[in-house]
Each structure stands twice: as C-alpha cells, then as structure tokens.
Amino acid sequence: MAFNPLNWLLGLFSLDIGIDLGTANTLVHVRGKGIVLNEPSWVAIEKRSKRPLFIGAEAKEMVGRTPANVIALRPLRDGVISEFDITEAMLEYFIGKAHEQSIAPVPRPRVVVGIPSGATEVERRAVFDATMAAGARETYLIEEPTAAALGAGLPIGEIGGSMIVDIGGGTTEVAVYSLGGIVTSRSLRVAGDEMDQDIVGYVRNKHNLLIGERMAERVKITMGSASPIKDEQTMTVRGRNLVSGLPQAVELSSIEIREALAGSVKVILEVMKDAIDEIPPEIIADLMEVGICMAGGGSQLKGLDTRLSEELNMRVWLAEDPMTCVARGAGMILENLEINRPFLVSPDRSPI
C-alpha cells in the first residue's frame, strides 16, 4: 500500500480501535484508553423487518424471553459472519459507542479486527466489508492467535519459539511462532459454545431435563472444570422434564460437569499435540523453557492449565486478563502500523 500523506495526517488525530469480533463477546480497545467495551455478541431484531431493536447485553437478556415478533440471535457463528446486515449494525453500534467517548470531534476511526486463522477469503472479505460499512475509515485484519500473542506479551518477533492457544466462544486457535512468522497453526471449531452444548446434551441424556444455553453457560462458568478441583461443588439447574413436559429442578455436581466437558477438552488437547508434533526439536526446547500461553474466555475453565500441563509434559500458563488479549493485541497494531504491518492479513490476498 503506497504512502498517503492525507491518511498519515488523519492518523495523528483519528481514533484507533482494535476489535475482537467474537462469537460470544465483542471487545473494543481504544488506543490510550484500553478496553472500553465488552458486550455479548447478541442482537434482538424485529422478525419481519429485521430491524435491530437491542444490541449487546440488553439483547442477551432477551434470549428465550422474546415475544413472537422479536428474535434474539448471534450474527456470528464459529468466529465468522453468518448474518452480514445484522453484524454491520452491531459493529456500527459498538464503534459508535467507542467514538462517543472522544473528548473532541475526530475523523472516522482506523480499525483492526481479529479473525480466525482458518477463515476463508470470503469470510475475511465479509468482516472487512462489514467493518467499512459500519463507519471505519481504514480497516485492517489480523488473525486472532497473532493478536492474542501480542496482547499476552509473547515475543513472537524474536528468535525462539512461542506458542499460543486462544480458546474463544466459537473457535480454538493454536499457533506456534518464531521470528514473527507462524511455524504451524490450527483452527478448530470446538470452544466455549461446544462446551455449553456438551452440558445441554449431558443433562438431557442423563436426567431427561432440557435446559437452555444460557443456563448451561452459567453452569460451565460456576463449576466447570477440566481436572479434579479441591472443593467439588453442586448447583441446582431448572428446565423442562422431557418425559412429563413439566418444570423440574435437578442438582448437578462439578464431577458430572467435568464428565460432560471431557470430550471437548480431549479434542483441544489432541489438536495441541498435533501442532507440537509438527515443530522442530529446537522450538520444542524453547517451549519447554518458556511454556505454552493460553488466552480467550474458554481458557479460564478451572483446572484446564493443570490438565494440559500434565498431558503435554510442559508448563501451560494463563495470560494476564486472558479474555481481552485479542482486543489488546489488535489495538497495539496501530501504535506503529509500519512495523506491525507483517502481522496483518489481507481480505483478498493482495499486498497490504
């Protein structure tokens, strides 16, 4: 991309925004202010006109409680756009909220958006176009594991191996870096949402009880674990009995939830093993020294770092504030665009 003096001048005064456009949550980072917005990626729309009525936390509160003429939905699935117009409206709303916090009028913002490393060219272009249509002056794309690694402070541009595992709502991203390049990577569509479905299926099959996704998510956050915990817990869940059709409450234990989540945890573990199997011995030696970093909301599952450490024979550690790593990493790109340009990806394979 040729140097443009006007863009350079506008860049001095513009709002620079990094966005983690997640399946479960959207986070917005503004340069100089940090994370200014963290809201669920939900939109409540009018069924006929598809006009957005509520966006973010308000829309999520309506899930399962909407009248007949309103639908609450997530416009992203598995980390990519499934409803273009609704995603555009959601992005416009979030960018507008970030813009409102500016003290003085500023030009339209420059935006860096995180995308799954396994996104196709069509999916990349959809994110790029939706962001531009939502009001961005310039839009840049960065793969989520790269953004997560930058946000976690990993030295991915230096000699020596670094490994990041970013477990989000729709995708799990695994990547190994050296000298600023990706040695090997994996993008897996098993993450937080799949874990919620595991709990829904387990409760249905074992207790004949149908519970909602929001209840499953609450159970996962409260007492989900990947390895035995010191104080096992119990929790009462409410739903509809599939035999009688009547409301019923069932008490679940953290041991049962660990059993329900075992399948998804095993899949993530196997993908990490596959990635490690492909890297040179020298980088494995580096990783044994510095460990493997985990980021993303799903990485906060209790005991997951312990389980992975035991299975992989190396230290696995949680990044500081793991949920915001992608947004913070995306926000860091525009601090020095020319130096960080190699970390960006193009929506259509043209030079950036």
PDB file of C-alpha atoms in Angstrom, residues 28-315:
ATOM      1  CA  VAL A  28     -13.285  -2.916  21.790  1.00  0.00           C
ATOM      2  CA  HIS A  29      -9.864  -1.465  22.613  1.00  0.00           C
ATOM      3  CA  VAL A  30      -9.178   2.248  22.054  1.00  0.00           C
ATOM      4  CA  ARG A  31      -5.590   3.441  21.865  1.00  0.00           C
ATOM      5  CA  GLY A  32      -4.697   5.366  25.001  1.00  0.00           C
ATOM      6  CA  LYS A  33      -7.776   4.180  26.909  1.00  0.00           C
ATOM      7  CA  GLY A  34      -7.581   0.378  26.893  1.00  0.00           C
ATOM      8  CA  ILE A  35     -10.684  -1.831  26.796  1.00  0.00           C
ATOM      9  CA  VAL A  36     -13.714   0.482  26.643  1.00  0.00           C
ATOM     10  CA  LEU A  37     -16.382  -2.042  25.737  1.00  0.00           C
ATOM     11  CA  ASN A  38     -17.047  -5.729  26.439  1.00  0.00           C
ATOM     12  CA  GLU A  39     -20.524  -6.847  25.448  1.00  0.00           C
ATOM     13  CA  PRO A  40     -22.192 -10.082  24.290  1.00  0.00           C
ATOM     14  CA  SER A  41     -22.394 -10.513  20.507  1.00  0.00           C
ATOM     15  CA  TRP A  42     -26.195 -10.684  20.549  1.00  0.00           C
ATOM     16  CA  VAL A  43     -28.751  -8.675  18.585  1.00  0.00           C
ATOM     17  CA  ALA A  44     -32.529  -8.646  19.087  1.00  0.00           C
ATOM     18  CA  ILE A  45     -34.332  -7.923  15.807  1.00  0.00           C
ATOM     19  CA  GLU A  46     -37.897  -7.447  14.658  1.00  0.00           C
ATOM     20  CA  LYS A  47     -38.835 -10.607  12.793  1.00  0.00           C
ATOM     21  CA  ARG A  48     -40.434  -9.053   9.696  1.00  0.00           C
ATOM     22  CA  SER A  49     -38.276  -6.005   9.037  1.00  0.00           C
ATOM     23  CA  LYS A  50     -35.066  -7.455  10.606  1.00  0.00           C
ATOM     24  CA  ARG A  51     -34.597  -4.048  12.226  1.00  0.00           C
ATOM     25  CA  PRO A  52     -32.235  -4.230  15.241  1.00  0.00           C
ATOM     26  CA  LEU A  53     -34.054  -3.366  18.472  1.00  0.00           C
ATOM     27  CA  PHE A  54     -31.442  -4.162  21.116  1.00  0.00           C
ATOM     28  CA  ILE A  55     -27.713  -4.908  20.845  1.00  0.00           C
ATOM     29  CA  GLY A  56     -25.240  -6.395  23.303  1.00  0.00           C
ATOM     30  CA  ALA A  57     -26.102  -7.092  26.943  1.00  0.00           C
ATOM     31  CA  GLU A  58     -29.736  -5.993  26.538  1.00  0.00           C
ATOM     32  CA  ALA A  59     -30.224  -8.400  23.628  1.00  0.00           C
ATOM     33  CA  LYS A  60     -28.652 -11.315  25.524  1.00  0.00           C
ATOM     34  CA  GLU A  61     -31.037 -10.740  28.442  1.00  0.00           C
ATOM     35  CA  MET A  62     -33.914 -11.310  25.994  1.00  0.00           C
ATOM     36  CA  VAL A  63     -32.716 -14.767  24.869  1.00  0.00           C
ATOM     37  CA  GLY A  64     -35.540 -17.255  25.415  1.00  0.00           C
ATOM     38  CA  ARG A  65     -37.828 -14.465  26.597  1.00  0.00           C
ATOM     39  CA  THR A  66     -38.777 -12.670  23.360  1.00  0.00           C
ATOM     40  CA  PRO A  67     -42.336 -12.103  22.109  1.00  0.00           C
ATOM     41  CA  ALA A  68     -43.434 -13.732  18.844  1.00  0.00           C
ATOM     42  CA  ASN A  69     -42.409 -10.750  16.675  1.00  0.00           C
ATOM     43  CA  VAL A  70     -38.848 -10.478  18.057  1.00  0.00           C
ATOM     44  CA  ILE A  71     -35.830 -12.788  17.599  1.00  0.00           C
ATOM     45  CA  ALA A  72     -32.649 -12.671  19.666  1.00  0.00           C
ATOM     46  CA  LEU A  73     -29.709 -14.086  17.738  1.00  0.00           C
ATOM     47  CA  ARG A  74     -25.952 -14.082  17.380  1.00  0.00           C
ATOM     48  CA  PRO A  75     -24.888 -12.817  13.925  1.00  0.00           C
ATOM     49  CA  LEU A  76     -21.575 -14.699  14.144  1.00  0.00           C
ATOM     50  CA  ARG A  77     -21.078 -18.452  14.215  1.00  0.00           C
ATOM     51  CA  ASP A  78     -17.752 -20.212  14.723  1.00  0.00           C
ATOM     52  CA  GLY A  79     -15.988 -16.853  14.684  1.00  0.00           C
ATOM     53  CA  VAL A  80     -17.264 -15.778  11.246  1.00  0.00           C
ATOM     54  CA  ILE A  81     -20.211 -13.732   9.984  1.00  0.00           C
ATOM     55  CA  SER A  82     -23.441 -15.616   9.352  1.00  0.00           C
ATOM     56  CA  GLU A  83     -25.763 -12.556   9.196  1.00  0.00           C
ATOM     57  CA  PHE A  84     -24.000  -9.735   7.315  1.00  0.00           C
ATOM     58  CA  ASP A  85     -26.502  -6.876   7.759  1.00  0.00           C
ATOM     59  CA  ILE A  86     -27.006  -7.619  11.450  1.00  0.00           C
ATOM     60  CA  THR A  87     -23.235  -7.837  12.036  1.00  0.00           C
ATOM     61  CA  GLU A  88     -22.838  -4.476  10.299  1.00  0.00           C
ATOM     62  CA  ALA A  89     -25.484  -2.940  12.579  1.00  0.00           C
ATOM     63  CA  MET A  90     -23.795  -4.451  15.651  1.00  0.00           C
ATOM     64  CA  LEU A  91     -20.354  -3.155  14.614  1.00  0.00           C
ATOM     65  CA  GLU A  92     -21.766   0.291  13.866  1.00  0.00           C
ATOM     66  CA  TYR A  93     -23.312   0.363  17.346  1.00  0.00           C
ATOM     67  CA  PHE A  94     -20.092  -0.712  19.098  1.00  0.00           C
ATOM     68  CA  ILE A  95     -17.847   1.611  17.064  1.00  0.00           C
ATOM     69  CA  GLY A  96     -20.299   4.443  17.731  1.00  0.00           C
ATOM     70  CA  LYS A  97     -20.142   3.808  21.489  1.00  0.00           C
ATOM     71  CA  ALA A  98     -16.342   3.934  21.366  1.00  0.00           C
ATOM     72  CA  HIS A  99     -16.489   7.108  19.261  1.00  0.00           C
ATOM     73  CA  GLU A 100     -18.808   8.805  21.788  1.00  0.00           C
ATOM     74  CA  GLN A 101     -16.048   8.665  24.404  1.00  0.00           C
ATOM     75  CA  SER A 102     -13.816  11.022  22.414  1.00  0.00           C
ATOM     76  CA  ILE A 103     -13.414  14.443  24.015  1.00  0.00           C
ATOM     77  CA  ALA A 104     -13.292  16.322  20.692  1.00  0.00           C
ATOM     78  CA  PRO A 105     -14.685  15.532  17.213  1.00  0.00           C
ATOM     79  CA  VAL A 106     -12.312  13.176  15.394  1.00  0.00           C
ATOM     80  CA  PRO A 107     -12.273  11.619  11.914  1.00  0.00           C
ATOM     81  CA  ARG A 108     -13.785   8.225  11.324  1.00  0.00           C
ATOM     82  CA  PRO A 109     -11.687   5.614  13.142  1.00  0.00           C
ATOM     83  CA  ARG A 110      -8.997   3.264  11.910  1.00  0.00           C
ATOM     84  CA  VAL A 111      -9.967  -0.263  12.943  1.00  0.00           C
ATOM     85  CA  VAL A 112      -8.096  -3.548  13.328  1.00  0.00           C
ATOM     86  CA  VAL A 113     -10.353  -6.618  13.598  1.00  0.00           C
ATOM     87  CA  GLY A 114      -9.366 -10.103  14.734  1.00  0.00           C
ATOM     88  CA  ILE A 115     -10.435 -13.027  12.523  1.00  0.00           C
ATOM     89  CA  PRO A 116      -9.984 -16.818  12.915  1.00  0.00           C
ATOM     90  CA  SER A 117      -6.804 -18.123  11.300  1.00  0.00           C
ATOM     91  CA  GLY A 118      -8.900 -20.673   9.417  1.00  0.00           C
ATOM     92  CA  ALA A 119     -11.237 -18.068   7.878  1.00  0.00           C
ATOM     93  CA  THR A 120     -11.709 -18.331   4.120  1.00  0.00           C
ATOM     94  CA  GLU A 121     -11.172 -15.445   1.713  1.00  0.00           C
ATOM     95  CA  VAL A 122     -14.954 -14.944   1.518  1.00  0.00           C
ATOM     96  CA  GLU A 123     -15.233 -14.840   5.319  1.00  0.00           C
ATOM     97  CA  ARG A 124     -12.343 -12.356   5.559  1.00  0.00           C
ATOM     98  CA  ARG A 125     -13.917 -10.119   2.940  1.00  0.00           C
ATOM     99  CA  ALA A 126     -17.255 -10.211   4.815  1.00  0.00           C
ATOM    100  CA  VAL A 127     -15.586  -8.952   8.026  1.00  0.00           C
ATOM    101  CA  PHE A 128     -13.678  -6.263   6.092  1.00  0.00           C
ATOM    102  CA  ASP A 129     -16.773  -5.035   4.226  1.00  0.00           C
ATOM    103  CA  ALA A 130     -18.975  -5.067   7.343  1.00  0.00           C
ATOM    104  CA  THR A 131     -16.415  -3.004   9.283  1.00  0.00           C
ATOM    105  CA  MET A 132     -16.057  -0.449   6.487  1.00  0.00           C
ATOM    106  CA  ALA A 133     -19.841  -0.200   6.141  1.00  0.00           C
ATOM    107  CA  ALA A 134     -20.105   0.297   9.922  1.00  0.00           C
ATOM    108  CA  GLY A 135     -18.129   3.537   9.712  1.00  0.00           C
ATOM    109  CA  ALA A 136     -14.405   2.741   9.681  1.00  0.00           C
ATOM    110  CA  ARG A 137     -12.070   4.960   7.631  1.00  0.00           C
ATOM    111  CA  GLU A 138      -9.453   2.211   7.312  1.00  0.00           C
ATOM    112  CA  THR A 139      -9.857  -1.467   8.189  1.00  0.00           C
ATOM    113  CA  TYR A 140      -7.095  -3.999   8.806  1.00  0.00           C
ATOM    114  CA  LEU A 141      -7.419  -7.690   9.612  1.00  0.00           C
ATOM    115  CA  ILE A 142      -5.262  -9.718  11.979  1.00  0.00           C
ATOM    116  CA  GLU A 143      -5.507 -13.418  12.761  1.00  0.00           C
ATOM    117  CA  GLU A 144      -6.785 -13.980  16.291  1.00  0.00           C
ATOM    118  CA  PRO A 145      -3.887 -16.116  17.557  1.00  0.00           C
ATOM    119  CA  THR A 146      -1.418 -13.422  16.419  1.00  0.00           C
ATOM    120  CA  ALA A 147      -3.446 -10.711  18.159  1.00  0.00           C
ATOM    121  CA  ALA A 148      -3.754 -12.876  21.284  1.00  0.00           C
ATOM    122  CA  ALA A 149       0.008 -13.496  21.329  1.00  0.00           C
ATOM    123  CA  LEU A 150       0.736  -9.752  21.028  1.00  0.00           C
ATOM    124  CA  GLY A 151      -1.838  -8.944  23.713  1.00  0.00           C
ATOM    125  CA  ALA A 152      -0.326 -11.565  26.025  1.00  0.00           C
ATOM    126  CA  GLY A 153       3.130 -10.051  25.549  1.00  0.00           C
ATOM    127  CA  LEU A 154       4.734 -13.038  23.818  1.00  0.00           C
ATOM    128  CA  PRO A 155       7.975 -12.186  21.956  1.00  0.00           C
ATOM    129  CA  ILE A 156       6.726 -13.608  18.644  1.00  0.00           C
ATOM    130  CA  GLY A 157       9.049 -11.374  16.597  1.00  0.00           C
ATOM    131  CA  GLU A 158      12.219 -12.680  18.241  1.00  0.00           C
ATOM    132  CA  ILE A 159      14.364 -15.749  17.652  1.00  0.00           C
ATOM    133  CA  GLY A 160      12.930 -18.625  19.646  1.00  0.00           C
ATOM    134  CA  GLY A 161       9.579 -20.361  19.737  1.00  0.00           C
ATOM    135  CA  SER A 162       6.358 -19.055  21.285  1.00  0.00           C
ATOM    136  CA  MET A 163       3.045 -20.945  21.395  1.00  0.00           C
ATOM    137  CA  ILE A 164      -0.424 -19.504  21.972  1.00  0.00           C
ATOM    138  CA  VAL A 165      -3.722 -21.333  22.487  1.00  0.00           C
ATOM    139  CA  ASP A 166      -6.699 -18.984  22.141  1.00  0.00           C
ATOM    140  CA  ILE A 167      -9.962 -20.629  23.260  1.00  0.00           C
ATOM    141  CA  GLY A 168     -12.885 -18.371  22.398  1.00  0.00           C
ATOM    142  CA  GLY A 169     -16.617 -18.896  22.047  1.00  0.00           C
ATOM    143  CA  GLY A 170     -16.704 -20.377  18.550  1.00  0.00           C
ATOM    144  CA  THR A 171     -13.115 -21.375  17.743  1.00  0.00           C
ATOM    145  CA  THR A 172      -9.921 -22.605  19.366  1.00  0.00           C
ATOM    146  CA  GLU A 173      -6.799 -21.205  17.706  1.00  0.00           C
ATOM    147  CA  VAL A 174      -3.407 -22.866  18.184  1.00  0.00           C
ATOM    148  CA  ALA A 175      -0.269 -21.264  16.732  1.00  0.00           C
ATOM    149  CA  VAL A 176       3.498 -21.554  17.132  1.00  0.00           C
ATOM    150  CA  TYR A 177       5.646 -18.533  16.216  1.00  0.00           C
ATOM    151  CA  SER A 178       9.297 -17.803  15.553  1.00  0.00           C
ATOM    152  CA  LEU A 179      10.848 -14.623  14.103  1.00  0.00           C
ATOM    153  CA  GLY A 180       7.415 -13.081  13.564  1.00  0.00           C
ATOM    154  CA  GLY A 181       6.182 -15.941  11.369  1.00  0.00           C
ATOM    155  CA  ILE A 182       3.861 -18.852  12.013  1.00  0.00           C
ATOM    156  CA  VAL A 183       5.679 -22.189  12.195  1.00  0.00           C
ATOM    157  CA  THR A 184       2.434 -24.170  12.413  1.00  0.00           C
ATOM    158  CA  SER A 185      -1.160 -23.369  13.282  1.00  0.00           C
ATOM    159  CA  ARG A 186      -4.553 -24.981  13.799  1.00  0.00           C
ATOM    160  CA  SER A 187      -8.075 -23.513  13.818  1.00  0.00           C
ATOM    161  CA  LEU A 188     -10.650 -25.715  15.489  1.00  0.00           C
ATOM    162  CA  ARG A 189     -14.369 -25.054  15.731  1.00  0.00           C
ATOM    163  CA  VAL A 190     -14.603 -26.565  19.205  1.00  0.00           C
ATOM    164  CA  ALA A 191     -14.582 -23.997  22.010  1.00  0.00           C
ATOM    165  CA  GLY A 192     -16.859 -22.399  24.613  1.00  0.00           C
ATOM    166  CA  ASP A 193     -20.095 -22.859  22.635  1.00  0.00           C
ATOM    167  CA  GLU A 194     -19.367 -26.536  22.078  1.00  0.00           C
ATOM    168  CA  MET A 195     -18.791 -26.942  25.823  1.00  0.00           C
ATOM    169  CA  ASP A 196     -22.200 -25.383  26.512  1.00  0.00           C
ATOM    170  CA  GLN A 197     -23.777 -27.858  24.095  1.00  0.00           C
ATOM    171  CA  ASP A 198     -21.931 -30.707  25.837  1.00  0.00           C
ATOM    172  CA  ILE A 199     -23.610 -29.718  29.114  1.00  0.00           C
ATOM    173  CA  VAL A 200     -27.047 -29.388  27.476  1.00  0.00           C
ATOM    174  CA  GLY A 201     -26.655 -32.858  25.924  1.00  0.00           C
ATOM    175  CA  TYR A 202     -25.362 -34.455  29.138  1.00  0.00           C
ATOM    176  CA  VAL A 203     -28.251 -33.110  31.255  1.00  0.00           C
ATOM    177  CA  ARG A 204     -30.764 -34.179  28.597  1.00  0.00           C
ATOM    178  CA  ASN A 205     -29.386 -37.708  28.277  1.00  0.00           C
ATOM    179  CA  LYS A 206     -28.713 -38.406  31.956  1.00  0.00           C
ATOM    180  CA  HIS A 207     -31.540 -36.527  33.680  1.00  0.00           C
ATOM    181  CA  ASN A 208     -34.178 -36.218  30.908  1.00  0.00           C
ATOM    182  CA  LEU A 209     -34.070 -32.470  31.509  1.00  0.00           C
ATOM    183  CA  LEU A 210     -33.983 -29.826  28.778  1.00  0.00           C
ATOM    184  CA  ILE A 211     -32.059 -26.704  29.781  1.00  0.00           C
ATOM    185  CA  GLY A 212     -31.201 -23.603  27.767  1.00  0.00           C
ATOM    186  CA  GLU A 213     -27.806 -22.463  26.504  1.00  0.00           C
ATOM    187  CA  ARG A 214     -27.682 -19.609  28.995  1.00  0.00           C
ATOM    188  CA  MET A 215     -28.230 -21.999  31.907  1.00  0.00           C
ATOM    189  CA  ALA A 216     -25.532 -24.320  30.507  1.00  0.00           C
ATOM    190  CA  GLU A 217     -23.111 -21.407  30.204  1.00  0.00           C
ATOM    191  CA  ARG A 218     -23.796 -20.402  33.808  1.00  0.00           C
ATOM    192  CA  VAL A 219     -23.132 -23.968  34.983  1.00  0.00           C
ATOM    193  CA  LYS A 220     -19.864 -24.081  32.997  1.00  0.00           C
ATOM    194  CA  ILE A 221     -18.614 -20.783  34.450  1.00  0.00           C
ATOM    195  CA  THR A 222     -19.678 -21.633  38.006  1.00  0.00           C
ATOM    196  CA  MET A 223     -18.373 -25.179  38.353  1.00  0.00           C
ATOM    197  CA  GLY A 224     -16.989 -26.440  35.052  1.00  0.00           C
ATOM    198  CA  SER A 225     -13.505 -27.959  35.254  1.00  0.00           C
ATOM    199  CA  ALA A 226     -11.032 -29.990  33.225  1.00  0.00           C
ATOM    200  CA  SER A 227      -9.311 -31.723  36.149  1.00  0.00           C
ATOM    201  CA  PRO A 228     -10.331 -32.550  39.743  1.00  0.00           C
ATOM    202  CA  ILE A 229     -10.686 -29.462  41.934  1.00  0.00           C
ATOM    203  CA  LYS A 230     -10.086 -29.120  45.660  1.00  0.00           C
ATOM    204  CA  ASP A 231     -13.673 -28.294  46.644  1.00  0.00           C
ATOM    205  CA  GLU A 232     -16.182 -30.082  44.430  1.00  0.00           C
ATOM    206  CA  GLN A 233     -19.444 -28.142  44.059  1.00  0.00           C
ATOM    207  CA  THR A 234     -23.118 -28.729  43.357  1.00  0.00           C
ATOM    208  CA  MET A 235     -25.620 -26.484  41.619  1.00  0.00           C
ATOM    209  CA  THR A 236     -29.365 -26.625  41.012  1.00  0.00           C
ATOM    210  CA  VAL A 237     -30.475 -26.282  37.387  1.00  0.00           C
ATOM    211  CA  ARG A 238     -34.033 -25.784  36.198  1.00  0.00           C
ATOM    212  CA  GLY A 239     -35.623 -26.820  32.959  1.00  0.00           C
ATOM    213  CA  ARG A 240     -38.373 -28.936  31.387  1.00  0.00           C
ATOM    214  CA  ASN A 241     -38.676 -32.660  32.037  1.00  0.00           C
ATOM    215  CA  LEU A 242     -38.728 -34.395  28.645  1.00  0.00           C
ATOM    216  CA  VAL A 243     -40.940 -37.230  29.896  1.00  0.00           C
ATOM    217  CA  SER A 244     -43.660 -35.330  31.775  1.00  0.00           C
ATOM    218  CA  GLY A 245     -43.248 -31.997  29.981  1.00  0.00           C
ATOM    219  CA  LEU A 246     -43.384 -30.240  33.351  1.00  0.00           C
ATOM    220  CA  PRO A 247     -40.842 -27.932  35.026  1.00  0.00           C
ATOM    221  CA  GLN A 248     -38.208 -29.699  37.112  1.00  0.00           C
ATOM    222  CA  ALA A 249     -35.109 -28.830  39.150  1.00  0.00           C
ATOM    223  CA  VAL A 250     -32.069 -31.132  39.276  1.00  0.00           C
ATOM    224  CA  GLU A 251     -28.922 -30.840  41.370  1.00  0.00           C
ATOM    225  CA  LEU A 252     -25.725 -31.342  39.368  1.00  0.00           C
ATOM    226  CA  SER A 253     -22.216 -31.846  40.712  1.00  0.00           C
ATOM    227  CA  SER A 254     -18.949 -30.458  39.352  1.00  0.00           C
ATOM    228  CA  ILE A 255     -17.858 -34.083  38.827  1.00  0.00           C
ATOM    229  CA  GLU A 256     -20.746 -34.591  36.376  1.00  0.00           C
ATOM    230  CA  ILE A 257     -19.959 -31.358  34.525  1.00  0.00           C
ATOM    231  CA  ARG A 258     -16.300 -32.393  34.225  1.00  0.00           C
ATOM    232  CA  GLU A 259     -17.504 -35.640  32.655  1.00  0.00           C
ATOM    233  CA  ALA A 260     -19.732 -33.680  30.264  1.00  0.00           C
ATOM    234  CA  LEU A 261     -16.842 -31.442  29.160  1.00  0.00           C
ATOM    235  CA  ALA A 262     -14.301 -34.255  28.799  1.00  0.00           C
ATOM    236  CA  GLY A 263     -14.930 -34.724  25.061  1.00  0.00           C
ATOM    237  CA  SER A 264     -14.268 -31.085  24.094  1.00  0.00           C
ATOM    238  CA  VAL A 265     -11.206 -30.868  26.363  1.00  0.00           C
ATOM    239  CA  LYS A 266      -9.798 -34.017  24.751  1.00  0.00           C
ATOM    240  CA  VAL A 267     -10.282 -32.609  21.230  1.00  0.00           C
ATOM    241  CA  ILE A 268      -8.436 -29.384  22.159  1.00  0.00           C
ATOM    242  CA  LEU A 269      -5.648 -31.441  23.726  1.00  0.00           C
ATOM    243  CA  GLU A 270      -5.269 -33.627  20.617  1.00  0.00           C
ATOM    244  CA  VAL A 271      -5.034 -30.566  18.345  1.00  0.00           C
ATOM    245  CA  MET A 272      -2.291 -29.126  20.557  1.00  0.00           C
ATOM    246  CA  LYS A 273      -0.422 -32.446  20.390  1.00  0.00           C
ATOM    247  CA  ASP A 274      -0.719 -32.445  16.575  1.00  0.00           C
ATOM    248  CA  ALA A 275       0.720 -28.914  16.391  1.00  0.00           C
ATOM    249  CA  ILE A 276       3.630 -29.789  18.714  1.00  0.00           C
ATOM    250  CA  ASP A 277       4.309 -32.919  16.657  1.00  0.00           C
ATOM    251  CA  GLU A 278       4.986 -30.738  13.571  1.00  0.00           C
ATOM    252  CA  ILE A 279       7.510 -28.288  15.041  1.00  0.00           C
ATOM    253  CA  PRO A 280      11.320 -28.681  15.028  1.00  0.00           C
ATOM    254  CA  PRO A 281      13.069 -30.000  18.166  1.00  0.00           C
ATOM    255  CA  GLU A 282      14.796 -26.644  18.738  1.00  0.00           C
ATOM    256  CA  ILE A 283      11.441 -24.885  19.083  1.00  0.00           C
ATOM    257  CA  ILE A 284      10.168 -27.656  21.369  1.00  0.00           C
ATOM    258  CA  ALA A 285      13.206 -26.958  23.583  1.00  0.00           C
ATOM    259  CA  ASP A 286      12.230 -23.254  23.629  1.00  0.00           C
ATOM    260  CA  LEU A 287       8.651 -24.102  24.581  1.00  0.00           C
ATOM    261  CA  MET A 288       9.812 -26.370  27.398  1.00  0.00           C
ATOM    262  CA  GLU A 289      11.665 -23.364  28.783  1.00  0.00           C
ATOM    263  CA  VAL A 290       9.004 -20.641  28.352  1.00  0.00           C
ATOM    264  CA  GLY A 291       5.836 -22.766  28.354  1.00  0.00           C
ATOM    265  CA  ILE A 292       2.604 -22.503  26.380  1.00  0.00           C
ATOM    266  CA  CYS A 293       0.382 -19.434  26.827  1.00  0.00           C
ATOM    267  CA  MET A 294      -3.417 -19.710  26.947  1.00  0.00           C
ATOM    268  CA  ALA A 295      -5.790 -16.844  26.151  1.00  0.00           C
ATOM    269  CA  GLY A 296      -9.511 -16.362  25.477  1.00  0.00           C
ATOM    270  CA  GLY A 297     -12.550 -16.754  27.708  1.00  0.00           C
ATOM    271  CA  GLY A 298     -12.610 -20.550  27.338  1.00  0.00           C
ATOM    272  CA  SER A 299      -9.082 -20.838  28.724  1.00  0.00           C
ATOM    273  CA  GLN A 300     -10.425 -19.827  32.142  1.00  0.00           C
ATOM    274  CA  LEU A 301     -12.072 -23.241  32.609  1.00  0.00           C
ATOM    275  CA  LYS A 302     -10.951 -24.403  36.054  1.00  0.00           C
ATOM    276  CA  GLY A 303      -8.013 -26.806  36.013  1.00  0.00           C
ATOM    277  CA  LEU A 304      -7.530 -26.631  32.234  1.00  0.00           C
ATOM    278  CA  ASP A 305      -3.952 -25.341  32.517  1.00  0.00           C
ATOM    279  CA  THR A 306      -3.134 -28.131  35.011  1.00  0.00           C
ATOM    280  CA  ARG A 307      -4.647 -30.825  32.776  1.00  0.00           C
ATOM    281  CA  LEU A 308      -2.797 -29.617  29.680  1.00  0.00           C
ATOM    282  CA  SER A 309       0.497 -29.320  31.592  1.00  0.00           C
ATOM    283  CA  GLU A 310       0.224 -32.924  32.764  1.00  0.00           C
ATOM    284  CA  GLU A 311      -0.679 -34.261  29.326  1.00  0.00           C
ATOM    285  CA  LEU A 312       1.925 -32.274  27.359  1.00  0.00           C
ATOM    286  CA  ASN A 313       4.842 -32.528  29.809  1.00  0.00           C
ATOM    287  CA  MET A 314       5.472 -28.781  29.759  1.00  0.00           C
ATOM    288  CA  ARG A 315       4.255 -25.696  31.586  1.00  0.00           C
TER     289      ARG A 315
END
